[in-house]
CSV table of C-alpha atoms (C1' of nucleotides) in Angstrom, one decimal:
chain,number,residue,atom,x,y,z
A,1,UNK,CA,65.4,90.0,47.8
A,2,UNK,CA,63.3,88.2,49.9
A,3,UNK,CA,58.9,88.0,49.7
A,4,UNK,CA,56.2,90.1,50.3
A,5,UNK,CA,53.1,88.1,51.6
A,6,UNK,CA,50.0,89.5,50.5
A,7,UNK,CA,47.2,88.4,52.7
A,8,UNK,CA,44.2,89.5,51.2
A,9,UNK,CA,40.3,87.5,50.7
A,10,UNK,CA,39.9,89.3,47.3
A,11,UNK,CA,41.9,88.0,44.4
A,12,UNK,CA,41.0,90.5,42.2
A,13,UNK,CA,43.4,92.7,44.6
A,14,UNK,CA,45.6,90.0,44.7
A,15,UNK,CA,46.0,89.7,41.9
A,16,UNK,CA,46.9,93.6,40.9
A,17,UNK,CA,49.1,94.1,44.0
A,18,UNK,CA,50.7,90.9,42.5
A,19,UNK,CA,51.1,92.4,39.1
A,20,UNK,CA,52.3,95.5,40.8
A,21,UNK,CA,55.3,94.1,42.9
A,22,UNK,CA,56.4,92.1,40.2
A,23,UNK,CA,56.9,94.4,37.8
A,24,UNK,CA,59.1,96.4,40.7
A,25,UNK,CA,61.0,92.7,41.0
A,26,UNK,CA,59.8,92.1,44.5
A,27,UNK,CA,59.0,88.2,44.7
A,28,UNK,CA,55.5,88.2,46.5
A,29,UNK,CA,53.2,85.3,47.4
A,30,UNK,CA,49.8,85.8,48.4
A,31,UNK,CA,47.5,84.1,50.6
A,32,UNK,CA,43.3,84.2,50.4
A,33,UNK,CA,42.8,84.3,54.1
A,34,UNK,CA,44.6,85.0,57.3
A,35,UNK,CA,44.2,81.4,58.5
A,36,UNK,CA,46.3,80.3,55.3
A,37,UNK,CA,49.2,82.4,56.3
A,38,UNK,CA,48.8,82.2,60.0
A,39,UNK,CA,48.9,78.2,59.1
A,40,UNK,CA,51.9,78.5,56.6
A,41,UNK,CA,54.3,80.8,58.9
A,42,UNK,CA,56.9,79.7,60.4
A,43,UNK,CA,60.0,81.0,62.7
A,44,UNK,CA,62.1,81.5,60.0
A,45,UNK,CA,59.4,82.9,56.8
A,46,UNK,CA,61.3,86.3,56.1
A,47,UNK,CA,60.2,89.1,54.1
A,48,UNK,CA,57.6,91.5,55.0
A,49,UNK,CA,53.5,91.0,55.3
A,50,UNK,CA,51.0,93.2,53.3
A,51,UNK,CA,47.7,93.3,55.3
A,52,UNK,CA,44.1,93.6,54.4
A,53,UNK,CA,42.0,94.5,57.4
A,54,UNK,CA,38.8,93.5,56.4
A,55,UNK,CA,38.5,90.1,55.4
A,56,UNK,CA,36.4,87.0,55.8
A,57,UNK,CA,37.0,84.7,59.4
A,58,UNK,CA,40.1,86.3,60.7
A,59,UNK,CA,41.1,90.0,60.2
A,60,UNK,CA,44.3,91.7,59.8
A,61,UNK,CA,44.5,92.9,63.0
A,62,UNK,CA,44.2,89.6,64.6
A,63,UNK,CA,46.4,87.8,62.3
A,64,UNK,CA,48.9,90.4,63.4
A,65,UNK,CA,48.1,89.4,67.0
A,66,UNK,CA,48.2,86.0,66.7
A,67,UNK,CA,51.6,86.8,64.5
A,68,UNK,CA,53.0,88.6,67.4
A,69,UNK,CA,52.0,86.2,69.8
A,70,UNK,CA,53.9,83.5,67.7
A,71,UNK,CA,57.2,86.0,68.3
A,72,UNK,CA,56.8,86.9,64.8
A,73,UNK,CA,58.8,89.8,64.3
A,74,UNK,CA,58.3,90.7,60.2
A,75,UNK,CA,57.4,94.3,59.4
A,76,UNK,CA,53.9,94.4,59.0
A,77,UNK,CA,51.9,97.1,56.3
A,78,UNK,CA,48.4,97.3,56.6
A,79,UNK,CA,46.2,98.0,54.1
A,80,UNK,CA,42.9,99.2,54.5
A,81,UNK,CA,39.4,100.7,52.4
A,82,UNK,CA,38.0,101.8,55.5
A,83,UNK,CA,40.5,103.5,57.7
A,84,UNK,CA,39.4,104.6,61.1
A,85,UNK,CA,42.2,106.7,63.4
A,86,UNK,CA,41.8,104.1,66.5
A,87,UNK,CA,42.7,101.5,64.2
A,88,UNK,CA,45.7,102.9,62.8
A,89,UNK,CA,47.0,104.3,66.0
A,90,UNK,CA,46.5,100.9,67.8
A,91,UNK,CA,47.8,99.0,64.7
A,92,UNK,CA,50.9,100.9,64.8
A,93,UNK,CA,51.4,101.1,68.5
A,94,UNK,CA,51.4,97.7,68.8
A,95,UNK,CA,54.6,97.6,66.3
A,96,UNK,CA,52.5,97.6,62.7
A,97,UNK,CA,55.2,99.1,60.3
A,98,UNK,CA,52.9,101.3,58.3
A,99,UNK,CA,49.1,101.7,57.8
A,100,UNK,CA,48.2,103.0,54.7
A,101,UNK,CA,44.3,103.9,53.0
A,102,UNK,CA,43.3,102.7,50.0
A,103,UNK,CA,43.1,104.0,46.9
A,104,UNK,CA,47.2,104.2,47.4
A,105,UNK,CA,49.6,105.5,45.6
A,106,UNK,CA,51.7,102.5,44.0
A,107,UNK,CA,55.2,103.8,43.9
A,108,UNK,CA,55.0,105.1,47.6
A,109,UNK,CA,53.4,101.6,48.9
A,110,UNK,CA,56.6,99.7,46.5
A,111,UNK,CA,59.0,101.9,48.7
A,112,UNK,CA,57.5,101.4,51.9
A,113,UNK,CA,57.6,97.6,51.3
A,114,UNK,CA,60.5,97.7,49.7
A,115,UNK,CA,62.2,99.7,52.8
A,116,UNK,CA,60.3,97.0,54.5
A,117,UNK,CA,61.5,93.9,53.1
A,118,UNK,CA,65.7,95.9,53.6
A,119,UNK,CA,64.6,96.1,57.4
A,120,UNK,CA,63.4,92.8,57.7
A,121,UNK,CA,66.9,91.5,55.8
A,122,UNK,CA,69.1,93.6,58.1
A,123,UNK,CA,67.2,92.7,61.3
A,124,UNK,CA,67.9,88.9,60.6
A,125,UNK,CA,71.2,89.3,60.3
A,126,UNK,CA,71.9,90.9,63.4
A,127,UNK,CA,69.6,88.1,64.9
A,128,UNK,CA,71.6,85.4,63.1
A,129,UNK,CA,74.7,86.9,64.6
A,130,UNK,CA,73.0,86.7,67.9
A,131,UNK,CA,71.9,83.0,67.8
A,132,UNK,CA,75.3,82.6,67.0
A,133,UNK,CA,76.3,83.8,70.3
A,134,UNK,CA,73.7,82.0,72.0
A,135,UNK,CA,74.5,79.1,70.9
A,136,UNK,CA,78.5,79.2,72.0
A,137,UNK,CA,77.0,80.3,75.3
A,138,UNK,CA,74.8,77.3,75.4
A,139,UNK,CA,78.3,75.1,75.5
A,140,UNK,CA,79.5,77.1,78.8
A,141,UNK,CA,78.8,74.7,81.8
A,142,UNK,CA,77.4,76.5,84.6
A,143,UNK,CA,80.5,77.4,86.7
A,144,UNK,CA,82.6,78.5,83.4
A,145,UNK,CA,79.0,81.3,82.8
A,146,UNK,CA,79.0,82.3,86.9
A,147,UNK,CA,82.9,82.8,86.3
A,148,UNK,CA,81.7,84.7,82.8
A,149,UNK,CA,79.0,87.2,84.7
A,150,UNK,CA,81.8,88.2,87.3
A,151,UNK,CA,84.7,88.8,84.5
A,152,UNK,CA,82.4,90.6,82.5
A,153,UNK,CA,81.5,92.5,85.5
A,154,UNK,CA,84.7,94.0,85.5
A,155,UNK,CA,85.9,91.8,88.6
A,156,UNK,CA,89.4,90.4,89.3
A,157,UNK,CA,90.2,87.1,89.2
A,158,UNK,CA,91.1,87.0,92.8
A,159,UNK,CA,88.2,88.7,94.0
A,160,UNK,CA,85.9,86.1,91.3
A,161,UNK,CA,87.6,83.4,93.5
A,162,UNK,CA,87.2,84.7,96.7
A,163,UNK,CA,83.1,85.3,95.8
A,164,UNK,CA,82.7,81.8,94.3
A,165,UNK,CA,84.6,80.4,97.3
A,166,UNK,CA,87.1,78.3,94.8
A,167,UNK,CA,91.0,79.1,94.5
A,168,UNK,CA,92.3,81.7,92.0
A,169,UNK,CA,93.8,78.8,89.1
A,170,UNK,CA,90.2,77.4,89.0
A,171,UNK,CA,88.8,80.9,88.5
A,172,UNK,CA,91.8,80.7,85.5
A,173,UNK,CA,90.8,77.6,83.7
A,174,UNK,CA,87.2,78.4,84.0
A,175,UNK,CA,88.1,81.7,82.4
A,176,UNK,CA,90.3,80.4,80.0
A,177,UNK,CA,87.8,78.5,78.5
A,178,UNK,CA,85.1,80.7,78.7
A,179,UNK,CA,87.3,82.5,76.1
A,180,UNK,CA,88.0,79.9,74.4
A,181,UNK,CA,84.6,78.8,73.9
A,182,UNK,CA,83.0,82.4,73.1
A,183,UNK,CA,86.4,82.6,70.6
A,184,UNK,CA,87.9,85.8,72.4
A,185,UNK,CA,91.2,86.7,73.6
A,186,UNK,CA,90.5,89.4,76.5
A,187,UNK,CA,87.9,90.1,78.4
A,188,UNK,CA,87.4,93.3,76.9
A,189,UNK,CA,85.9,91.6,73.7
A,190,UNK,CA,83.7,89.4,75.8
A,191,UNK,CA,82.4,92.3,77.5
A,192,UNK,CA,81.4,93.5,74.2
A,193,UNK,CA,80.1,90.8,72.6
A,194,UNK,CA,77.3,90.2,75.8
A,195,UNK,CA,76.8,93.9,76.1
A,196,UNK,CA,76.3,94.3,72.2
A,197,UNK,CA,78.5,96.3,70.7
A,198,UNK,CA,79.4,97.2,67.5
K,1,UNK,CA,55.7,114.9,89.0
K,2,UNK,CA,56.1,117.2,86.3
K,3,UNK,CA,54.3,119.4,83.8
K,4,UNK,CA,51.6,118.0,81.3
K,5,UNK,CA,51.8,121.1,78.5
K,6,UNK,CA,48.5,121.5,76.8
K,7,UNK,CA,48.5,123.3,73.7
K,8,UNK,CA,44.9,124.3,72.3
K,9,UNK,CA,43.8,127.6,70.8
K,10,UNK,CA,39.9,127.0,72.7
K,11,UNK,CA,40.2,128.5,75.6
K,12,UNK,CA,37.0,126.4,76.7
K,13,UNK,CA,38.7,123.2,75.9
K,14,UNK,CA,42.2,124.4,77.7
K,15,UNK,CA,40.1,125.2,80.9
K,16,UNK,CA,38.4,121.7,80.7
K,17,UNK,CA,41.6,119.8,80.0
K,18,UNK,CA,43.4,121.4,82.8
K,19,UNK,CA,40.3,120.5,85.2
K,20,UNK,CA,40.3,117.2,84.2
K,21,UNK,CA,44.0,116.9,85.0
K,22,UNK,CA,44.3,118.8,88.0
K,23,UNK,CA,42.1,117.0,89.5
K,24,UNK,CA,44.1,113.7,89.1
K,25,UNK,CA,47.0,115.5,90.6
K,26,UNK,CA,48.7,116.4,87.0
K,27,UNK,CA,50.2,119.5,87.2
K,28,UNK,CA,49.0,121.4,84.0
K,29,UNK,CA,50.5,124.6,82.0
K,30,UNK,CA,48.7,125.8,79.1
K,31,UNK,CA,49.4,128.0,76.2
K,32,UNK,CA,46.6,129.4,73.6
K,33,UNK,CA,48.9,128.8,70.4
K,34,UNK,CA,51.9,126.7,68.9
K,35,UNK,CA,54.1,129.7,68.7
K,36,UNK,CA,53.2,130.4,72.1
K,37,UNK,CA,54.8,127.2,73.5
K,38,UNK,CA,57.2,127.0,70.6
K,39,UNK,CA,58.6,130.5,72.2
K,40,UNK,CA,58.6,129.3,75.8
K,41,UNK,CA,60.6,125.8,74.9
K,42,UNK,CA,64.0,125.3,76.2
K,43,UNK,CA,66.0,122.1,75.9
K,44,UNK,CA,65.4,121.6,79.7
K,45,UNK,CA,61.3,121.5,79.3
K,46,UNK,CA,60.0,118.5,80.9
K,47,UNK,CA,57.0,116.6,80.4
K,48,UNK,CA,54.5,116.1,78.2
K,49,UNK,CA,52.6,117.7,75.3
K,50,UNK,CA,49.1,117.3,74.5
K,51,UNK,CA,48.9,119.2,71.3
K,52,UNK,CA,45.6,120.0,69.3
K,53,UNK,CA,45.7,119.5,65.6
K,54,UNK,CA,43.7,122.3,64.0
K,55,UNK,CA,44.8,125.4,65.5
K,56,UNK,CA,44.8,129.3,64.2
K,57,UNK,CA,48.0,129.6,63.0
K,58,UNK,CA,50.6,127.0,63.0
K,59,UNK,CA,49.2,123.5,63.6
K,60,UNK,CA,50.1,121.5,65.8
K,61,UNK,CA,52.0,119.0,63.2
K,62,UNK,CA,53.9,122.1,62.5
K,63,UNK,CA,54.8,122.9,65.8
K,64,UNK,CA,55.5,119.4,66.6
K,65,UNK,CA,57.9,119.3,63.4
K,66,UNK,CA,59.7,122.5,64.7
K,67,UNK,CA,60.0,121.2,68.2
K,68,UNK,CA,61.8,117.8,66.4
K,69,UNK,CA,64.3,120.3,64.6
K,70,UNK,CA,65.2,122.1,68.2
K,71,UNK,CA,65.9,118.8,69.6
K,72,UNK,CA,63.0,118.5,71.6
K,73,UNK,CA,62.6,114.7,72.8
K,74,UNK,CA,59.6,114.9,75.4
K,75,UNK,CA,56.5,113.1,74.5
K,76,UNK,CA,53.8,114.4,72.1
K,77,UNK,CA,50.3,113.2,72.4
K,78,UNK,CA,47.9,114.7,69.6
K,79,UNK,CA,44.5,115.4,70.4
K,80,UNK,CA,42.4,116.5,67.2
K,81,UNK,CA,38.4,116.2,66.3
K,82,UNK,CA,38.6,115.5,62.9
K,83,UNK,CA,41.3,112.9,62.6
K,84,UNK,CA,42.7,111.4,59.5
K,85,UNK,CA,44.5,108.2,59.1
K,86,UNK,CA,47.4,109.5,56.7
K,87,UNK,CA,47.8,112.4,59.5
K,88,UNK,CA,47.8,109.8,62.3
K,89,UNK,CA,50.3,107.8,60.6
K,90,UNK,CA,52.7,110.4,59.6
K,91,UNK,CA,52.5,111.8,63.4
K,92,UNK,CA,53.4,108.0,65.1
K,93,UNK,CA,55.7,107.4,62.3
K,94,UNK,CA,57.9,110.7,63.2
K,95,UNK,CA,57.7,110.0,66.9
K,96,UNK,CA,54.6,110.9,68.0
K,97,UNK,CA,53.7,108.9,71.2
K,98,UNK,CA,50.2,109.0,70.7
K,99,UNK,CA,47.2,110.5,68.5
K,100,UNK,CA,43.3,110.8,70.1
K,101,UNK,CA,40.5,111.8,68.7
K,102,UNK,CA,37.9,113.5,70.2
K,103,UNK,CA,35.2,112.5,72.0
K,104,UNK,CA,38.0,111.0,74.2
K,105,UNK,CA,37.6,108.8,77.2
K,106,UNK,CA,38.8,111.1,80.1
K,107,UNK,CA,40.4,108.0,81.9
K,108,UNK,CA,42.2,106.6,79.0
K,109,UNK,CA,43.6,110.2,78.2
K,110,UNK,CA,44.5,110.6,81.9
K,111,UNK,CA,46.2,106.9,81.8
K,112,UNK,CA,48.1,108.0,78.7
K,113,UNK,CA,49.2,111.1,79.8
K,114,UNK,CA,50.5,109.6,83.0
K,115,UNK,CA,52.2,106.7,81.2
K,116,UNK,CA,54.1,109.5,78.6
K,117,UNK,CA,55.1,111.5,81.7
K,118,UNK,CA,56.9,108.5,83.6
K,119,UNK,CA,58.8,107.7,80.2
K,120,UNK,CA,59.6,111.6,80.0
K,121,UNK,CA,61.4,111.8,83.4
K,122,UNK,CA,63.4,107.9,82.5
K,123,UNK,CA,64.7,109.2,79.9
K,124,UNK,CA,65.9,112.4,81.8
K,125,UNK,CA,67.3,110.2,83.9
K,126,UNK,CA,69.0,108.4,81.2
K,127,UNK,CA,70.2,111.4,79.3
K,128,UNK,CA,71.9,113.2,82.7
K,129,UNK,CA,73.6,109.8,83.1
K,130,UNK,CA,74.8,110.0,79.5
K,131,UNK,CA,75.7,114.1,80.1
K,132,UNK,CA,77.9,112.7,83.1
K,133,UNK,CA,79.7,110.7,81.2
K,134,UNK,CA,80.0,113.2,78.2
K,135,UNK,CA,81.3,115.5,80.5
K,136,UNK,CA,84.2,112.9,81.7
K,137,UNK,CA,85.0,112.1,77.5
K,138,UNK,CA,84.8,115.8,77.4
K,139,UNK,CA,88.1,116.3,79.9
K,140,UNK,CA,90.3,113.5,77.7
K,141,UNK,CA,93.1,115.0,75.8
K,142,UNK,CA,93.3,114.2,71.9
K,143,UNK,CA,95.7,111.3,73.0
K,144,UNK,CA,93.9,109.9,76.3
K,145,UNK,CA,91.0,109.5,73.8
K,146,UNK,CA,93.3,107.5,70.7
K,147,UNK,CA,94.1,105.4,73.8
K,148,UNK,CA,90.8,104.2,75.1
K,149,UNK,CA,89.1,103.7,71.6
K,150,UNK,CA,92.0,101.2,71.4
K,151,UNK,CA,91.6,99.8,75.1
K,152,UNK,CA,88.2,99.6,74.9
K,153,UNK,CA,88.5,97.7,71.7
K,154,UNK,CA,90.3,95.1,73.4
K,155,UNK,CA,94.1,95.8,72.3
K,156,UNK,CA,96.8,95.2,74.3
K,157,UNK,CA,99.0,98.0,75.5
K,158,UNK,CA,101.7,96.8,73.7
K,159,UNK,CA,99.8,96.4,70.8
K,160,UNK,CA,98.5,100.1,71.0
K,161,UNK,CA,102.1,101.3,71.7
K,162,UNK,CA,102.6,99.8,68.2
K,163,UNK,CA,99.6,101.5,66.7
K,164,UNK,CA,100.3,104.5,67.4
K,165,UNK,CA,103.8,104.6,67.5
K,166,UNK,CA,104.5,104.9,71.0
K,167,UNK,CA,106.7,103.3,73.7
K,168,UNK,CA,104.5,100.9,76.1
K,169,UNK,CA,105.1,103.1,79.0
K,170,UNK,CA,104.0,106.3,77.4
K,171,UNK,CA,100.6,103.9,76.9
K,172,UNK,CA,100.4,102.8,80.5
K,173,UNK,CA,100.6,106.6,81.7
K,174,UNK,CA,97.4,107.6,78.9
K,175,UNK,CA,95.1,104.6,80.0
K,176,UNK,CA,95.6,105.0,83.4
K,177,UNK,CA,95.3,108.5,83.1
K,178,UNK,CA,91.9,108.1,81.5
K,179,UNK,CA,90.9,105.0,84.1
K,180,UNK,CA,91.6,107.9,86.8
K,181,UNK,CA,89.2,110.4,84.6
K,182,UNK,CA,86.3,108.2,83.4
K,183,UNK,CA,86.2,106.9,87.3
K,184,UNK,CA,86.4,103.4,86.6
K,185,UNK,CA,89.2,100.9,87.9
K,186,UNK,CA,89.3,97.9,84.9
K,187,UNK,CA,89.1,98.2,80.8
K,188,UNK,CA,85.9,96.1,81.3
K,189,UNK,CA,84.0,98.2,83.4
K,190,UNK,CA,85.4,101.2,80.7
K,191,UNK,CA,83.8,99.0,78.2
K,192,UNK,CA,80.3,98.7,79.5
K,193,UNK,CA,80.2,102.7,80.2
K,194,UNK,CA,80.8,103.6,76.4
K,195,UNK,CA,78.8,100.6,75.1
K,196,UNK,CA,76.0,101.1,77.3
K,197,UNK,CA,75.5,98.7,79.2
K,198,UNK,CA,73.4,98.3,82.6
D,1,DG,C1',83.9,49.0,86.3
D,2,DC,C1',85.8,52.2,82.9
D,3,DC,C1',85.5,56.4,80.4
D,4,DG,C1',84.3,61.0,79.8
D,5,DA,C1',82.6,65.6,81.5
D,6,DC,C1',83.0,68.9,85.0
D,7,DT,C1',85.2,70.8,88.9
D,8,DC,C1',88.9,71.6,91.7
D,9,DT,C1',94.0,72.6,93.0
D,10,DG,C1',99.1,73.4,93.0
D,11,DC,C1',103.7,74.8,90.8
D,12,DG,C1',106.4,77.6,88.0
D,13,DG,C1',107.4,80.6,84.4
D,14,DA,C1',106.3,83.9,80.6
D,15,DT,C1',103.6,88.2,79.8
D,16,DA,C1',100.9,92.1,80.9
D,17,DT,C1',99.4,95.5,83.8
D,18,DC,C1',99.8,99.0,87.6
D,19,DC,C1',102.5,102.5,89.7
D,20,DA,C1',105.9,105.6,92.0
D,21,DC,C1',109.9,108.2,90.9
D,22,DA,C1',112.3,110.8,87.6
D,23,DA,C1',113.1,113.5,83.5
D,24,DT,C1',112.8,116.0,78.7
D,25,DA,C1',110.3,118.8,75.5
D,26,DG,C1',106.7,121.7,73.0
D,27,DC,C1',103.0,125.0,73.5
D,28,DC,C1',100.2,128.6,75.6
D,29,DG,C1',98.9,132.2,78.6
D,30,DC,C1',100.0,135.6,82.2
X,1,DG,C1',110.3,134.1,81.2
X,2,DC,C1',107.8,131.2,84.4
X,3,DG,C1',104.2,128.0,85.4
X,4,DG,C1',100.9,124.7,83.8
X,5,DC,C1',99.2,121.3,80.5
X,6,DT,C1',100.3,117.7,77.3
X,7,DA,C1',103.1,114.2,75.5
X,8,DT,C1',106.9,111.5,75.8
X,9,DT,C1',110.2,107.9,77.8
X,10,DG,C1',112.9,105.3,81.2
X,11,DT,C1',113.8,102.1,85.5
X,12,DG,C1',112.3,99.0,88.7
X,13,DG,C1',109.3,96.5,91.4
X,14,DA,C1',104.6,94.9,92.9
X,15,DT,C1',100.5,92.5,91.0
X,16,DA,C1',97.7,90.2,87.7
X,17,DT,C1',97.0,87.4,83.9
X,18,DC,C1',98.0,83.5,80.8
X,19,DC,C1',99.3,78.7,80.3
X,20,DG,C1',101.5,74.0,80.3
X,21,DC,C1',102.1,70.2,83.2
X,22,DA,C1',100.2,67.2,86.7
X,23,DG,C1',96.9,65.2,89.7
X,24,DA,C1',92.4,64.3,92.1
X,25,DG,C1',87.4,63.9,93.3
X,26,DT,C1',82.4,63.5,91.6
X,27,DC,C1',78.9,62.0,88.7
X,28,DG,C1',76.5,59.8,84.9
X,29,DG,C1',76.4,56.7,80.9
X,30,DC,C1',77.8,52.5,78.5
DNA sequence: GCCGACTCTGCGGATATCCACAATAGCCGC
DNA sequence: GCGGCTATTGTGGATATCCGCAGAGTCGGC
């Protein structure tokens, strides 16, 4: 299973939500200020972030910004002592995961970050699976991806020729290895795999 | 532009709603109690909701809830004077596209409203496109179907002739036949109908 | 200048797809 | 029972796609 980040100014609380996770087995890591984290995170830090609001310098809500900003796309869980509905319903409008009030209730909040941290897991898989396919099109040269866009566009190879002004073989080499490089064997599949299917 | 649906039991506070909106051109229907509106709903309601919390009878969370069951998709902006983060939470979490509290800012409600009646008639749009093309599956025989799961998962006739234990031909005849149904002249365009694509 | 890429093209043949014509058979409703 | 729908199969020919073999022109790097 992969982290919960704690970012919270008081280690007292730290320390309990600390105590708390890991007697549920979630690995956690806690930071003392939103700058640490903000400094620490990278592209690929996975897991799922457990936010105070209130804290010395930065606050939650503009770590979460700044996070966003970044293209930082973990599931985020605020935690707050002095909730206020504007707050909440911008927090989670903006793509917050949950908001929840202090005093909590500990088995709910290990759910919630538990169901977290399973979201987080699943959405990096289907992004891993995409990078994979951005890569292989990354190899296409730009005639073989025109030729790809019309073929995937439901288009015949004679009409594909006639459009790019080139004769119908060319269209079929350039098709060819458009397959070849994306690893399909009909267009059908290609057609999925851009349009993302299952 | 359609219908903003304002659900309050204050008659006062109905009246000044539907002032407020009128006079920015939002056409306005109101209704003095969730079971009211509850009643009135069809599946073919468009709009918007602007639904009061605290109400005699069933609240509005109730009503909201009930409306979820029936299938109702349109969006649901809560409007209450004594808000409460858990509530607000628990109403975004289920759907909820927004949640105000009173005092409000007349523009910002107005913006809102606005914005959650533009996404309301997209996705009508959406979902008639998708009815269209239920409506086509919907005229496939048992067979026809069997024969473009396997088309559109990139087999080759021959291949689904084996599958299903079938001559070749006998395949030709079903995928054109469904070609000739779904309206669409290639296996790739049939692909990006049923996966969705633009 | 040579080598490697990308692009372009032609020929010919193996496969696959598209289609009209033609026919058999079961099932269901009128 | 007849007509209509569905499912099935065949023949044969027009198109389209797939692919190996072969060659040629451009451009950029070593």
């Amino acid at each position: 299973m992969t982290t919960l980040h704690i970012v919270d100014d008081d280690e007292a609380i730290r320390d309990a939500l600390g105590w708390l996770f890991q007697s549920r087995n979630v690995p956690v890591s806690g930071w003392p200020s939103a700058e640490a984290f903000l400094e620490a995170w990278r592209p690929d830090t996975a897991g799922c972030l457990l936010l105070d609001i209130r804290m010395e310098g930065m606050s939650g809500l503009e770590l979460f910004d700044r996070l966003l900003a970044k293209g930082c796309r973990m599931p985020v869980i605020f935690l707050t002592g002095h909730g206020d509905v504007p707050i909440a319903v911008g927090a989670l409008k903006k793509g917050a995961r949950d908001f929840v009030e202090k005093p909590f209730n500990d088995n709910e909040l290990v759910d919630r970050v538990i169901d977290a941290l399973a979201a987080d897991a699943e959405q990096r898989e289907r992004e891993a699976g995409q990078a994979g396919l951005a890569a292989r099109l990354g190899t296409l040269t730009q005639r073989e991806r025109q030729v790809m866009e019309l073929v995937v566009a439901g288009r015949l190879n004679k009409v594909i020729a006639d459009e790019l002004g080139i004769s119908m073989r060319t269209v079929e080499v350039h098709r060819s290895h458009v397959f070849e490089k994306m690893r399909v064997k009909t267009a059908v599949e290609l057609a999925r795999l851009l349009t993302g299917a299952s």
